[in-house]
PDB file of C-alpha atoms in Angstrom:
ATOM      1  CA  UNK A   1      12.434  97.281  80.268  1.00  0.00           C
ATOM      2  CA  UNK A   2      10.602  97.253  83.645  1.00  0.00           C
ATOM      3  CA  UNK A   3       9.995  93.816  85.079  1.00  0.00           C
ATOM      4  CA  UNK A   4       6.375  92.427  84.943  1.00  0.00           C
ATOM      5  CA  UNK A   5       3.562  91.922  82.558  1.00  0.00           C
ATOM      6  CA  UNK A   6       2.947  94.541  79.876  1.00  0.00           C
ATOM      7  CA  UNK A   7       0.137  95.163  77.226  1.00  0.00           C
ATOM      8  CA  UNK A   8       0.917  97.856  74.658  1.00  0.00           C
ATOM      9  CA  UNK A   9      -0.499  98.940  71.328  1.00  0.00           C
ATOM     10  CA  UNK A  10       2.428  98.129  69.034  1.00  0.00           C
ATOM     11  CA  UNK A  11       2.150  98.163  65.215  1.00  0.00           C
ATOM     12  CA  UNK A  12      -1.583  98.699  65.553  1.00  0.00           C
ATOM     13  CA  UNK A  13      -2.336  95.656  67.667  1.00  0.00           C
ATOM     14  CA  UNK A  14      -2.330  95.141  71.475  1.00  0.00           C
ATOM     15  CA  UNK A  15       0.638  92.871  72.259  1.00  0.00           C
ATOM     16  CA  UNK A  16       1.261  91.089  75.565  1.00  0.00           C
ATOM     17  CA  UNK A  17       4.850  90.627  76.809  1.00  0.00           C
ATOM     18  CA  UNK A  18       6.448  89.814  80.088  1.00  0.00           C
ATOM     19  CA  UNK A  19       9.958  90.965  81.272  1.00  0.00           C
ATOM     20  CA  UNK A  20      11.847  88.972  83.904  1.00  0.00           C
ATOM     21  CA  UNK A  21      15.450  88.247  84.945  1.00  0.00           C
ATOM     22  CA  UNK A  22      18.666  90.025  85.660  1.00  0.00           C
ATOM     23  CA  UNK A  23      19.979  92.883  83.540  1.00  0.00           C
ATOM     24  CA  UNK A  24      23.820  92.696  83.598  1.00  0.00           C
ATOM     25  CA  UNK A  25      25.557  95.835  82.293  1.00  0.00           C
ATOM     26  CA  UNK A  26      26.371  95.649  78.623  1.00  0.00           C
ATOM     27  CA  UNK A  27      24.490  92.392  78.051  1.00  0.00           C
ATOM     28  CA  UNK A  28      21.679  92.400  75.344  1.00  0.00           C
ATOM     29  CA  UNK A  29      18.312  91.269  76.570  1.00  0.00           C
ATOM     30  CA  UNK A  30      16.887  87.981  75.075  1.00  0.00           C
ATOM     31  CA  UNK A  31      13.454  87.944  73.272  1.00  0.00           C
ATOM     32  CA  UNK A  32      11.776  84.522  73.283  1.00  0.00           C
ATOM     33  CA  UNK A  33       9.742  83.795  70.129  1.00  0.00           C
ATOM     34  CA  UNK A  34       7.291  80.829  70.586  1.00  0.00           C
ATOM     35  CA  UNK A  35       6.067  78.397  67.955  1.00  0.00           C
ATOM     36  CA  UNK A  36       2.761  77.070  66.686  1.00  0.00           C
ATOM     37  CA  UNK A  37       2.009  79.079  64.745  1.00  0.00           C
ATOM     38  CA  UNK A  38      -0.480  80.320  67.401  1.00  0.00           C
ATOM     39  CA  UNK A  39       1.010  78.965  70.577  1.00  0.00           C
ATOM     40  CA  UNK A  40       2.085  81.259  73.340  1.00  0.00           C
ATOM     41  CA  UNK A  41       5.218  81.970  75.579  1.00  0.00           C
ATOM     42  CA  UNK A  42       3.888  80.573  78.845  1.00  0.00           C
ATOM     43  CA  UNK A  43       5.230  76.988  78.766  1.00  0.00           C
ATOM     44  CA  UNK A  44       8.739  78.035  77.790  1.00  0.00           C
ATOM     45  CA  UNK A  45       8.912  80.744  80.358  1.00  0.00           C
ATOM     46  CA  UNK A  46       7.551  78.279  83.027  1.00  0.00           C
ATOM     47  CA  UNK A  47       9.933  75.500  82.123  1.00  0.00           C
ATOM     48  CA  UNK A  48      13.126  77.259  81.166  1.00  0.00           C
ATOM     49  CA  UNK A  49      12.836  80.896  82.498  1.00  0.00           C
ATOM     50  CA  UNK A  50      14.270  80.021  85.937  1.00  0.00           C
ATOM     51  CA  UNK A  51      17.398  78.653  84.275  1.00  0.00           C
ATOM     52  CA  UNK A  52      17.865  81.588  81.928  1.00  0.00           C
ATOM     53  CA  UNK A  53      16.727  84.576  84.069  1.00  0.00           C
ATOM     54  CA  UNK A  54      19.602  84.307  86.514  1.00  0.00           C
ATOM     55  CA  UNK A  55      22.033  85.912  83.954  1.00  0.00           C
ATOM     56  CA  UNK A  56      19.883  87.588  81.357  1.00  0.00           C
ATOM     57  CA  UNK A  57      16.897  90.018  81.024  1.00  0.00           C
ATOM     58  CA  UNK A  58      14.236  87.938  79.335  1.00  0.00           C
ATOM     59  CA  UNK A  59      11.340  89.216  77.231  1.00  0.00           C
ATOM     60  CA  UNK A  60       8.521  86.626  76.628  1.00  0.00           C
ATOM     61  CA  UNK A  61       6.241  87.740  73.847  1.00  0.00           C
ATOM     62  CA  UNK A  62       2.878  86.421  72.703  1.00  0.00           C
ATOM     63  CA  UNK A  63       2.642  87.127  68.934  1.00  0.00           C
ATOM     64  CA  UNK A  64      -0.268  88.821  67.497  1.00  0.00           C
ATOM     65  CA  UNK A  65      -3.372  86.618  67.551  1.00  0.00           C
ATOM     66  CA  UNK A  66      -1.664  84.315  70.186  1.00  0.00           C
ATOM     67  CA  UNK A  67      -2.000  83.738  73.855  1.00  0.00           C
ATOM     68  CA  UNK A  68      -2.737  86.937  75.693  1.00  0.00           C
ATOM     69  CA  UNK A  69      -2.185  89.273  72.795  1.00  0.00           C
ATOM     70  CA  UNK A  70      -4.973  90.668  70.594  1.00  0.00           C
ATOM     71  CA  UNK A  71      -6.476  88.912  67.656  1.00  0.00           C
ATOM     72  CA  UNK A  72      -6.599  91.762  65.123  1.00  0.00           C
ATOM     73  CA  UNK A  73     -10.064  92.392  63.862  1.00  0.00           C
ATOM     74  CA  UNK A  74      -8.885  92.618  60.148  1.00  0.00           C
ATOM     75  CA  UNK A  75      -6.937  89.315  60.560  1.00  0.00           C
ATOM     76  CA  UNK A  76      -3.760  91.051  59.465  1.00  0.00           C
ATOM     77  CA  UNK A  77      -1.187  88.245  59.410  1.00  0.00           C
ATOM     78  CA  UNK A  78       1.912  87.761  57.372  1.00  0.00           C
ATOM     79  CA  UNK A  79       5.573  87.165  58.054  1.00  0.00           C
ATOM     80  CA  UNK A  80       6.238  90.752  57.057  1.00  0.00           C
ATOM     81  CA  UNK A  81       3.762  92.027  59.630  1.00  0.00           C
ATOM     82  CA  UNK A  82       4.953  89.631  62.378  1.00  0.00           C
ATOM     83  CA  UNK A  83       8.577  90.802  61.785  1.00  0.00           C
ATOM     84  CA  UNK A  84       7.450  94.470  61.874  1.00  0.00           C
ATOM     85  CA  UNK A  85       5.834  93.743  65.212  1.00  0.00           C
ATOM     86  CA  UNK A  86       9.250  92.601  66.623  1.00  0.00           C
ATOM     87  CA  UNK A  87      10.990  95.727  65.348  1.00  0.00           C
ATOM     88  CA  UNK A  88       8.240  97.972  66.744  1.00  0.00           C
ATOM     89  CA  UNK A  89       8.615  96.163  70.075  1.00  0.00           C
ATOM     90  CA  UNK A  90      12.476  96.654  70.131  1.00  0.00           C
ATOM     91  CA  UNK A  91      11.773 100.463  69.553  1.00  0.00           C
ATOM     92  CA  UNK A  92       9.124 100.464  72.326  1.00  0.00           C
ATOM     93  CA  UNK A  93      11.584  98.892  74.729  1.00  0.00           C
ATOM     94  CA  UNK A  94      14.350 101.193  73.677  1.00  0.00           C
ATOM     95  CA  UNK A  95      16.778  98.317  73.117  1.00  0.00           C
ATOM     96  CA  UNK A  96      19.619  98.863  70.795  1.00  0.00           C
ATOM     97  CA  UNK A  97      20.437  95.192  70.107  1.00  0.00           C
ATOM     98  CA  UNK A  98      18.876  91.937  71.512  1.00  0.00           C
ATOM     99  CA  UNK A  99      19.267  88.174  71.292  1.00  0.00           C
ATOM    100  CA  UNK A 100      16.517  86.117  69.582  1.00  0.00           C
ATOM    101  CA  UNK A 101      15.762  82.794  71.203  1.00  0.00           C
ATOM    102  CA  UNK A 102      13.201  80.914  69.184  1.00  0.00           C
ATOM    103  CA  UNK A 103      11.315  77.633  69.045  1.00  0.00           C
ATOM    104  CA  UNK A 104       9.650  75.994  65.983  1.00  0.00           C
ATOM    105  CA  UNK A 105       7.732  78.634  63.957  1.00  0.00           C
ATOM    106  CA  UNK A 106       9.372  81.209  66.167  1.00  0.00           C
ATOM    107  CA  UNK A 107      12.602  80.232  64.369  1.00  0.00           C
ATOM    108  CA  UNK A 108      11.021  81.402  61.136  1.00  0.00           C
ATOM    109  CA  UNK A 109      10.364  84.866  62.645  1.00  0.00           C
ATOM    110  CA  UNK A 110      13.764  85.027  64.234  1.00  0.00           C
ATOM    111  CA  UNK A 111      15.600  84.183  60.958  1.00  0.00           C
ATOM    112  CA  UNK A 112      13.479  86.641  58.942  1.00  0.00           C
ATOM    113  CA  UNK A 113      14.108  89.376  61.459  1.00  0.00           C
ATOM    114  CA  UNK A 114      17.805  88.611  61.681  1.00  0.00           C
ATOM    115  CA  UNK A 115      18.090  88.829  57.859  1.00  0.00           C
ATOM    116  CA  UNK A 116      16.140  92.242  57.738  1.00  0.00           C
ATOM    117  CA  UNK A 117      17.759  93.718  60.743  1.00  0.00           C
ATOM    118  CA  UNK A 118      21.212  92.281  61.220  1.00  0.00           C
ATOM    119  CA  UNK A 119      22.500  95.239  63.025  1.00  0.00           C
ATOM    120  CA  UNK A 120      19.864  94.738  65.739  1.00  0.00           C
ATOM    121  CA  UNK A 121      20.733  91.077  66.504  1.00  0.00           C
ATOM    122  CA  UNK A 122      23.517  90.259  68.995  1.00  0.00           C
ATOM    123  CA  UNK A 123      22.934  86.566  68.768  1.00  0.00           C
ATOM    124  CA  UNK A 124      20.419  84.036  67.469  1.00  0.00           C
ATOM    125  CA  UNK A 125      19.239  80.615  68.936  1.00  0.00           C
ATOM    126  CA  UNK A 126      16.999  78.537  66.731  1.00  0.00           C
ATOM    127  CA  UNK A 127      15.496  75.498  68.406  1.00  0.00           C
ATOM    128  CA  UNK A 128      13.660  72.975  66.190  1.00  0.00           C
ATOM    129  CA  UNK A 129      13.153  75.833  63.784  1.00  0.00           C
ATOM    130  CA  UNK A 130      10.984  75.799  60.640  1.00  0.00           C
ATOM    131  CA  UNK A 131      13.064  76.982  57.717  1.00  0.00           C
ATOM    132  CA  UNK A 132      12.278  74.696  54.707  1.00  0.00           C
ATOM    133  CA  UNK A 133       8.780  73.535  54.075  1.00  0.00           C
ATOM    134  CA  UNK A 134       9.788  70.933  51.484  1.00  0.00           C
ATOM    135  CA  UNK A 135      12.136  69.217  53.786  1.00  0.00           C
ATOM    136  CA  UNK A 136       9.689  69.331  56.709  1.00  0.00           C
ATOM    137  CA  UNK A 137       6.816  67.929  54.704  1.00  0.00           C
ATOM    138  CA  UNK A 138       9.138  65.193  53.315  1.00  0.00           C
ATOM    139  CA  UNK A 139       9.749  64.210  56.986  1.00  0.00           C
ATOM    140  CA  UNK A 140       6.021  64.017  57.624  1.00  0.00           C
ATOM    141  CA  UNK A 141       5.591  61.793  54.658  1.00  0.00           C
ATOM    142  CA  UNK A 142       8.314  59.383  55.711  1.00  0.00           C
ATOM    143  CA  UNK A 143       6.870  59.008  59.188  1.00  0.00           C
ATOM    144  CA  UNK A 144       3.318  58.542  57.952  1.00  0.00           C
ATOM    145  CA  UNK A 145       4.572  55.771  55.572  1.00  0.00           C
ATOM    146  CA  UNK A 146       6.481  54.239  58.562  1.00  0.00           C
ATOM    147  CA  UNK A 147       3.700  54.512  61.173  1.00  0.00           C
ATOM    148  CA  UNK A 148       0.714  53.820  58.782  1.00  0.00           C
ATOM    149  CA  UNK A 149       1.915  51.690  55.927  1.00  0.00           C
ATOM    150  CA  UNK A 150      -0.275  51.892  52.822  1.00  0.00           C
ATOM    151  CA  UNK A 151      -2.071  55.091  53.875  1.00  0.00           C
ATOM    152  CA  UNK A 152      -0.122  57.164  51.352  1.00  0.00           C
ATOM    153  CA  UNK A 153      -1.964  55.499  48.455  1.00  0.00           C
ATOM    154  CA  UNK A 154      -4.994  57.828  48.740  1.00  0.00           C
ATOM    155  CA  UNK A 155      -6.106  59.055  45.279  1.00  0.00           C
ATOM    156  CA  UNK A 156      -4.970  62.502  44.058  1.00  0.00           C
ATOM    157  CA  UNK A 157      -7.230  65.477  44.622  1.00  0.00           C
ATOM    158  CA  UNK A 158      -9.252  67.070  41.844  1.00  0.00           C
ATOM    159  CA  UNK A 159      -6.524  69.613  41.430  1.00  0.00           C
ATOM    160  CA  UNK A 160      -4.004  66.943  40.896  1.00  0.00           C
ATOM    161  CA  UNK A 161      -1.691  68.266  43.710  1.00  0.00           C
ATOM    162  CA  UNK A 162       0.971  65.516  44.309  1.00  0.00           C
ATOM    163  CA  UNK A 163       3.159  67.465  46.750  1.00  0.00           C
ATOM    164  CA  UNK A 164       4.170  65.870  49.951  1.00  0.00           C
ATOM    165  CA  UNK A 165       1.992  68.167  52.055  1.00  0.00           C
ATOM    166  CA  UNK A 166      -1.048  67.326  49.872  1.00  0.00           C
ATOM    167  CA  UNK A 167      -0.401  63.562  49.962  1.00  0.00           C
ATOM    168  CA  UNK A 168      -0.013  63.657  53.770  1.00  0.00           C
ATOM    169  CA  UNK A 169      -3.215  65.745  54.235  1.00  0.00           C
ATOM    170  CA  UNK A 170      -5.160  63.314  52.050  1.00  0.00           C
ATOM    171  CA  UNK A 171      -3.834  60.332  53.891  1.00  0.00           C
ATOM    172  CA  UNK A 172      -4.593  61.780  57.265  1.00  0.00           C
ATOM    173  CA  UNK A 173      -8.306  61.576  56.422  1.00  0.00           C
ATOM    174  CA  UNK A 174      -8.091  57.902  57.324  1.00  0.00           C
ATOM    175  CA  UNK A 175      -6.031  58.078  60.473  1.00  0.00           C
ATOM    176  CA  UNK A 176      -6.036  59.984  63.803  1.00  0.00           C
ATOM    177  CA  UNK A 177      -4.289  63.122  62.603  1.00  0.00           C
ATOM    178  CA  UNK A 178      -3.817  64.578  66.053  1.00  0.00           C
ATOM    179  CA  UNK A 179      -2.125  61.440  67.386  1.00  0.00           C
ATOM    180  CA  UNK A 180       0.039  61.455  64.262  1.00  0.00           C
ATOM    181  CA  UNK A 181       1.312  64.979  64.833  1.00  0.00           C
ATOM    182  CA  UNK A 182       1.915  64.145  68.502  1.00  0.00           C
ATOM    183  CA  UNK A 183       4.064  61.209  67.337  1.00  0.00           C
ATOM    184  CA  UNK A 184       6.015  63.694  65.182  1.00  0.00           C
ATOM    185  CA  UNK A 185       6.677  66.020  68.099  1.00  0.00           C
ATOM    186  CA  UNK A 186       7.320  63.749  71.105  1.00  0.00           C
ATOM    187  CA  UNK A 187       9.774  60.946  71.654  1.00  0.00           C
ATOM    188  CA  UNK A 188       7.522  59.330  74.220  1.00  0.00           C
ATOM    189  CA  UNK A 189       3.974  59.868  75.598  1.00  0.00           C
ATOM    190  CA  UNK A 190       5.236  61.036  78.955  1.00  0.00           C
ATOM    191  CA  UNK A 191       6.763  64.188  77.343  1.00  0.00           C
ATOM    192  CA  UNK A 192       3.483  64.998  75.492  1.00  0.00           C
ATOM    193  CA  UNK A 193       1.680  64.732  78.896  1.00  0.00           C
ATOM    194  CA  UNK A 194       4.284  66.999  80.578  1.00  0.00           C
ATOM    195  CA  UNK A 195       3.905  69.650  77.883  1.00  0.00           C
ATOM    196  CA  UNK A 196       0.066  69.450  77.991  1.00  0.00           C
ATOM    197  CA  UNK A 197       0.067  69.813  81.748  1.00  0.00           C
ATOM    198  CA  UNK A 198       2.083  73.022  81.546  1.00  0.00           C
ATOM    199  CA  UNK A 199      -0.123  74.314  78.688  1.00  0.00           C
ATOM    200  CA  UNK A 200      -3.227  73.618  80.793  1.00  0.00           C
ATOM    201  CA  UNK A 201      -1.815  75.741  83.633  1.00  0.00           C
ATOM    202  CA  UNK A 202      -1.816  78.740  81.280  1.00  0.00           C
ATOM    203  CA  UNK A 203      -5.491  78.497  80.506  1.00  0.00           C
ATOM    204  CA  UNK A 204      -4.582  79.505  76.965  1.00  0.00           C
ATOM    205  CA  UNK A 205      -5.197  77.827  73.664  1.00  0.00           C
ATOM    206  CA  UNK A 206      -4.130  77.883  70.124  1.00  0.00           C
ATOM    207  CA  UNK A 207      -7.239  79.159  68.187  1.00  0.00           C
ATOM    208  CA  UNK A 208      -5.650  78.086  64.827  1.00  0.00           C
ATOM    209  CA  UNK A 209      -6.223  81.531  63.376  1.00  0.00           C
ATOM    210  CA  UNK A 210      -2.577  82.472  62.797  1.00  0.00           C
ATOM    211  CA  UNK A 211      -1.684  79.023  61.466  1.00  0.00           C
ATOM    212  CA  UNK A 212      -4.628  78.924  58.965  1.00  0.00           C
ATOM    213  CA  UNK A 213      -3.720  82.392  57.693  1.00  0.00           C
ATOM    214  CA  UNK A 214      -0.018  81.592  57.184  1.00  0.00           C
ATOM    215  CA  UNK A 215      -0.345  78.120  55.786  1.00  0.00           C
ATOM    216  CA  UNK A 216      -2.995  79.324  53.325  1.00  0.00           C
ATOM    217  CA  UNK A 217      -0.365  81.854  51.983  1.00  0.00           C
ATOM    218  CA  UNK A 218       3.344  81.811  52.805  1.00  0.00           C
ATOM    219  CA  UNK A 219       4.253  78.728  54.770  1.00  0.00           C
ATOM    220  CA  UNK A 220       3.268  75.905  52.302  1.00  0.00           C
ATOM    221  CA  UNK A 221       6.216  76.868  50.157  1.00  0.00           C
ATOM    222  CA  UNK A 222       8.504  78.498  52.586  1.00  0.00           C
ATOM    223  CA  UNK A 223      12.223  78.319  52.376  1.00  0.00           C
ATOM    224  CA  UNK A 224      14.438  80.705  54.256  1.00  0.00           C
ATOM    225  CA  UNK A 225      16.743  82.098  51.510  1.00  0.00           C
ATOM    226  CA  UNK A 226      18.576  84.963  53.134  1.00  0.00           C
ATOM    227  CA  UNK A 227      21.030  83.113  55.344  1.00  0.00           C
ATOM    228  CA  UNK A 228      23.962  85.162  54.015  1.00  0.00           C
ATOM    229  CA  UNK A 229      22.426  88.213  55.534  1.00  0.00           C
ATOM    230  CA  UNK A 230      22.499  86.836  59.101  1.00  0.00           C
ATOM    231  CA  UNK A 231      25.677  88.264  60.506  1.00  0.00           C
ATOM    232  CA  UNK A 232      25.359  87.421  64.289  1.00  0.00           C
ATOM    233  CA  UNK A 233      26.599  84.159  65.945  1.00  0.00           C
ATOM    234  CA  UNK A 234      23.914  81.534  65.893  1.00  0.00           C
ATOM    235  CA  UNK A 235      23.191  78.290  67.792  1.00  0.00           C
ATOM    236  CA  UNK A 236      20.915  75.818  66.079  1.00  0.00           C
ATOM    237  CA  UNK A 237      19.475  72.901  68.210  1.00  0.00           C
ATOM    238  CA  UNK A 238      17.722  69.968  66.831  1.00  0.00           C
ATOM    239  CA  UNK A 239      16.284  66.802  68.322  1.00  0.00           C
ATOM    240  CA  UNK A 240      17.127  63.514  66.683  1.00  0.00           C
ATOM    241  CA  UNK A 241      13.562  62.401  66.967  1.00  0.00           C
ATOM    242  CA  UNK A 242      11.929  65.639  65.831  1.00  0.00           C
ATOM    243  CA  UNK A 243      10.030  64.532  62.775  1.00  0.00           C
ATOM    244  CA  UNK A 244       7.695  67.529  62.864  1.00  0.00           C
ATOM    245  CA  UNK A 245      10.572  69.654  61.482  1.00  0.00           C
ATOM    246  CA  UNK A 246      13.146  67.029  60.465  1.00  0.00           C
ATOM    247  CA  UNK A 247      16.728  66.855  61.717  1.00  0.00           C
ATOM    248  CA  UNK A 248      18.037  67.139  58.098  1.00  0.00           C
ATOM    249  CA  UNK A 249      16.340  70.522  57.746  1.00  0.00           C
ATOM    250  CA  UNK A 250      17.942  71.906  60.878  1.00  0.00           C
ATOM    251  CA  UNK A 251      21.368  70.579  59.873  1.00  0.00           C
ATOM    252  CA  UNK A 252      21.047  72.230  56.530  1.00  0.00           C
ATOM    253  CA  UNK A 253      20.018  75.574  58.150  1.00  0.00           C
ATOM    254  CA  UNK A 254      23.098  75.525  60.387  1.00  0.00           C
ATOM    255  CA  UNK A 255      25.290  74.875  57.407  1.00  0.00           C
ATOM    256  CA  UNK A 256      23.780  77.812  55.543  1.00  0.00           C
ATOM    257  CA  UNK A 257      24.229  80.404  58.380  1.00  0.00           C
ATOM    258  CA  UNK A 258      27.627  82.128  58.231  1.00  0.00           C
ATOM    259  CA  UNK A 259      28.357  81.869  61.895  1.00  0.00           C
ATOM    260  CA  UNK A 260      26.349  78.905  63.303  1.00  0.00           C
ATOM    261  CA  UNK A 261      26.986  75.991  65.508  1.00  0.00           C
ATOM    262  CA  UNK A 262      24.778  72.897  65.309  1.00  0.00           C
ATOM    263  CA  UNK A 263      23.908  70.780  68.400  1.00  0.00           C
ATOM    264  CA  UNK A 264      21.973  67.435  68.003  1.00  0.00           C
ATOM    265  CA  UNK A 265      20.083  66.334  71.084  1.00  0.00           C
ATOM    266  CA  UNK A 266      20.170  62.591  70.962  1.00  0.00           C
ATOM    267  CA  UNK A 267      17.285  62.075  73.443  1.00  0.00           C
ATOM    268  CA  UNK A 268      14.930  64.805  72.175  1.00  0.00           C
ATOM    269  CA  UNK A 269      12.153  65.303  69.651  1.00  0.00           C
ATOM    270  CA  UNK A 270      10.612  68.740  69.051  1.00  0.00           C
ATOM    271  CA  UNK A 271      10.941  70.052  72.668  1.00  0.00           C
ATOM    272  CA  UNK A 272      14.668  69.773  73.679  1.00  0.00           C
ATOM    273  CA  UNK A 273      14.100  72.332  76.437  1.00  0.00           C
ATOM    274  CA  UNK A 274      11.587  69.801  77.944  1.00  0.00           C
ATOM    275  CA  UNK A 275      13.151  66.448  77.087  1.00  0.00           C
ATOM    276  CA  UNK A 276      16.766  67.329  77.894  1.00  0.00           C
ATOM    277  CA  UNK A 277      16.259  70.490  80.096  1.00  0.00           C
ATOM    278  CA  UNK A 278      19.537  70.465  82.039  1.00  0.00           C
ATOM    279  CA  UNK A 279      21.606  70.123  78.866  1.00  0.00           C
ATOM    280  CA  UNK A 280      19.507  72.805  77.072  1.00  0.00           C
ATOM    281  CA  UNK A 281      19.918  75.300  79.945  1.00  0.00           C
ATOM    282  CA  UNK A 282      23.674  74.784  79.924  1.00  0.00           C
ATOM    283  CA  UNK A 283      24.132  75.014  76.260  1.00  0.00           C
ATOM    284  CA  UNK A 284      22.060  78.124  75.804  1.00  0.00           C
ATOM    285  CA  UNK A 285      23.625  79.880  78.875  1.00  0.00           C
ATOM    286  CA  UNK A 286      27.084  79.069  77.515  1.00  0.00           C
ATOM    287  CA  UNK A 287      26.267  80.441  74.091  1.00  0.00           C
ATOM    288  CA  UNK A 288      24.702  83.598  75.688  1.00  0.00           C
ATOM    289  CA  UNK A 289      27.742  84.102  77.841  1.00  0.00           C
ATOM    290  CA  UNK A 290      30.002  83.985  74.747  1.00  0.00           C
ATOM    291  CA  UNK A 291      28.294  86.881  73.020  1.00  0.00           C
ATOM    292  CA  UNK A 292      29.915  90.338  73.215  1.00  0.00           C
TER     293      UNK A 292
END
């Protein structure tokens, strides 16, 4: 748990992680899990690290194939492998228990890890977490119909797939898809610009490799179904304007977890730690201080 940047071969891939912050006696460290899939830990550490590191030891991990971590030559990607990476990292660090602080797709990994290794999780924070693909894709469809009326009437594919995801993907052929997804994630353009400026500082980019691998297999029909196995206290944070995940999905997740508190951020979309940073820092620190 030495401070600084580290690169280690863990679960047969070279992973990058950075350790920072105070290490109070008896307090479990916090592992941050970024979203994407395929993003990196830089922007969260840059924006929120100074507010969290005063009272906790933070571990910022770039997942396999992401950021400063290795892209495995055999493209070995799956939820099972990514969760195994986390457990192997815990063992590498010699940590008995830790807190998982997650954003977006990182929430998927945090939930899966907490269900498979409940004895290793002292607390769980899920921010704008992806837990139910059907609910999320329904949110995409509603927003596409609102922002681009009539675009959802594109003819069905040759396969006859009428799922919300397939309908949205067909409709996006006739609109600016990147602009649409930005509208799902940001309440106002200024927040998109702020996030992009921090991302540009990192010099890192999302290659799309991890996202393509997971959405071609597990994520298209993903639903977190092991909530009863999550035994730790949990904090679920959702932005009112987060249409990239859907507020209803995050509310349902909080209800399903045995020991969860849900907080709605009324002025946020997908990035509450950017859009309501002071409240976010306060709420997360309060939750962390409540853990045994």
